[in-house]
């Protein structure tokens, strides 16, 4: 299996594990994993109707760009970058995309 396919499977494993966590309070909202393997785009969304409002929120958004996993969005306290490292992804293949480019050098992960 090539590196991109391995990374796709690891990302999906993480997103699916988060989507299966039951909410800590009663809700009608649902978590949904959205995966575009051909374009290398992966998201975990929360959506549905609650209190008369339609909710559509991105929990996580990851892309694979030039052989590296870019964490584009993380709206949780979870350290998804460390989870990827724990699964065998080298820090040099992880970019914290939502950080300013000049701060990425301080992150311990890839800059781009």
mmCIF file of C-alpha atoms in Angstrom:
data_model
loop_
_atom_site.group_PDB
_atom_site.id
_atom_site.type_symbol
_atom_site.label_atom_id
_atom_site.label_comp_id
_atom_site.label_asym_id
_atom_site.label_seq_id
_atom_site.Cartn_x
_atom_site.Cartn_y
_atom_site.Cartn_z
ATOM 1 C CA UNK A 1 0.000 0.000 0.000
ATOM 2 C CA UNK A 2 1.405 3.393 -0.926
ATOM 3 C CA UNK A 3 1.871 6.246 1.543
ATOM 4 C CA UNK A 4 -1.186 8.216 0.360
ATOM 5 C CA UNK A 5 -3.494 5.208 0.787
ATOM 6 C CA UNK A 6 -2.043 4.555 4.247
ATOM 7 C CA UNK A 7 -2.597 8.194 5.234
ATOM 8 C CA UNK A 8 -6.147 8.125 3.875
ATOM 9 C CA UNK A 9 -6.941 5.044 5.964
ATOM 10 C CA UNK A 10 -5.392 6.537 9.119
ATOM 11 C CA UNK A 11 -7.349 9.769 8.712
ATOM 12 C CA UNK A 12 -10.587 7.857 8.184
ATOM 13 C CA UNK A 13 -9.871 5.682 11.221
ATOM 14 C CA UNK A 14 -9.465 8.780 13.403
ATOM 15 C CA UNK A 15 -12.521 10.584 12.020
ATOM 16 C CA UNK A 16 -14.709 7.494 12.327
ATOM 17 C CA UNK A 17 -13.592 6.970 15.920
ATOM 18 C CA UNK A 18 -14.605 10.543 16.798
ATOM 19 C CA UNK A 19 -17.924 10.213 14.962
ATOM 20 C CA UNK A 20 -18.784 7.154 17.040
ATOM 21 C CA UNK A 21 -18.381 8.920 20.418
ATOM 22 C CA UNK A 22 -21.843 9.396 21.912
ATOM 23 C CA UNK A 23 -22.707 12.988 22.830
ATOM 24 C CA UNK A 24 -22.510 13.947 26.490
ATOM 25 C CA UNK A 25 -25.990 15.513 26.362
ATOM 26 C CA UNK A 26 -29.268 14.702 24.588
ATOM 27 C CA UNK A 27 -29.202 16.001 21.029
ATOM 28 C CA UNK A 28 -30.647 15.336 17.611
ATOM 29 C CA UNK A 29 -27.414 16.404 15.903
ATOM 30 C CA UNK A 30 -25.481 13.781 13.987
ATOM 31 C CA UNK A 31 -21.799 13.478 13.165
ATOM 32 C CA UNK A 32 -20.928 12.631 9.583
ATOM 33 C CA UNK A 33 -17.603 11.669 8.036
ATOM 34 C CA UNK A 34 -17.148 13.108 4.550
ATOM 35 C CA UNK A 35 -14.327 11.609 2.497
ATOM 36 C CA UNK A 36 -13.136 12.460 -0.991
ATOM 37 C CA UNK A 37 -10.334 9.942 -1.476
ATOM 38 C CA UNK A 38 -9.708 10.999 -5.067
ATOM 39 C CA UNK A 39 -9.211 14.640 -4.048
ATOM 40 C CA UNK A 40 -7.680 13.769 -0.643
ATOM 41 C CA UNK A 41 -10.170 15.814 1.419
ATOM 42 C CA UNK A 42 -11.575 14.504 4.710
ATOM 43 C CA UNK A 43 -13.972 16.087 7.196
ATOM 44 C CA UNK A 44 -16.000 15.293 10.258
ATOM 45 C CA UNK A 45 -19.149 17.411 10.341
ATOM 46 C CA UNK A 46 -21.867 17.881 12.924
ATOM 47 C CA UNK A 47 -25.239 18.653 11.418
ATOM 48 C CA UNK A 48 -28.956 18.681 11.980
ATOM 49 C CA UNK A 49 -31.690 20.756 13.538
ATOM 50 C CA UNK A 50 -31.534 21.831 17.160
ATOM 51 C CA UNK A 51 -33.647 24.438 18.957
ATOM 52 C CA UNK A 52 -35.115 25.666 15.681
ATOM 53 C CA UNK A 53 -31.715 26.238 14.065
ATOM 54 C CA UNK A 54 -29.944 24.250 11.389
ATOM 55 C CA UNK A 55 -26.427 23.362 12.523
ATOM 56 C CA UNK A 56 -23.646 22.570 10.052
ATOM 57 C CA UNK A 57 -20.242 22.687 11.724
ATOM 58 C CA UNK A 58 -16.841 21.369 10.758
ATOM 59 C CA UNK A 59 -15.274 19.431 13.613
ATOM 60 C CA UNK A 60 -12.147 18.346 11.718
ATOM 61 C CA UNK A 61 -10.908 19.039 8.197
ATOM 62 C CA UNK A 62 -7.796 17.295 6.899
ATOM 63 C CA UNK A 63 -6.294 17.226 3.425
ATOM 64 C CA UNK A 64 -3.395 15.316 1.933
ATOM 65 C CA UNK A 65 -1.300 17.750 -0.100
ATOM 66 C CA UNK A 66 2.004 16.800 -1.728
ATOM 67 C CA UNK A 67 2.257 13.665 0.419
ATOM 68 C CA UNK A 68 1.676 15.461 3.723
ATOM 69 C CA UNK A 69 -1.357 15.537 5.998
ATOM 70 C CA UNK A 70 -2.592 19.093 6.438
ATOM 71 C CA UNK A 71 -4.785 19.695 9.464
ATOM 72 C CA UNK A 72 -6.920 22.530 8.117
ATOM 73 C CA UNK A 73 -9.416 22.728 10.983
ATOM 74 C CA UNK A 74 -9.689 21.322 14.494
ATOM 75 C CA UNK A 75 -12.600 22.641 16.543
ATOM 76 C CA UNK A 76 -11.888 20.391 19.514
ATOM 77 C CA UNK A 77 -9.384 20.109 22.327
ATOM 78 C CA UNK A 78 -8.122 16.843 20.789
ATOM 79 C CA UNK A 79 -4.500 16.727 19.644
ATOM 80 C CA UNK A 80 -5.182 15.074 16.308
ATOM 81 C CA UNK A 81 -1.605 15.725 15.162
ATOM 82 C CA UNK A 82 -0.278 13.677 18.072
ATOM 83 C CA UNK A 83 -2.809 10.952 17.303
ATOM 84 C CA UNK A 84 -1.396 10.766 13.773
ATOM 85 C CA UNK A 85 2.149 10.552 15.180
ATOM 86 C CA UNK A 86 1.024 7.772 17.528
ATOM 87 C CA UNK A 87 -0.261 5.894 14.470
ATOM 88 C CA UNK A 88 3.143 6.151 12.775
ATOM 89 C CA UNK A 89 2.968 9.358 10.741
ATOM 90 C CA UNK A 90 6.261 11.269 11.027
ATOM 91 C CA UNK A 91 5.980 14.862 12.248
ATOM 92 C CA UNK A 92 7.674 15.911 9.017
ATOM 93 C CA UNK A 93 4.534 14.719 7.161
ATOM 94 C CA UNK A 94 2.047 16.720 9.260
ATOM 95 C CA UNK A 95 1.297 20.399 8.677
ATOM 96 C CA UNK A 96 -0.839 22.426 11.083
ATOM 97 C CA UNK A 97 -2.514 24.343 8.281
ATOM 98 C CA UNK A 98 -4.660 26.567 10.478
ATOM 99 C CA UNK A 99 -1.557 28.066 12.123
ATOM 100 C CA UNK A 100 0.063 31.125 10.616
ATOM 101 C CA UNK A 101 2.933 30.032 8.354
ATOM 102 C CA UNK A 102 5.503 31.886 10.456
ATOM 103 C CA UNK A 103 4.366 30.007 13.583
ATOM 104 C CA UNK A 104 4.550 26.553 12.004
ATOM 105 C CA UNK A 105 8.321 26.481 12.494
ATOM 106 C CA UNK A 106 7.683 26.516 16.247
ATOM 107 C CA UNK A 107 5.117 23.709 16.164
ATOM 108 C CA UNK A 108 7.513 20.783 15.852
ATOM 109 C CA UNK A 109 5.673 19.712 12.703
ATOM 110 C CA UNK A 110 6.268 20.411 9.011
ATOM 111 C CA UNK A 111 6.033 23.994 7.811
ATOM 112 C CA UNK A 112 4.524 23.105 4.438
#
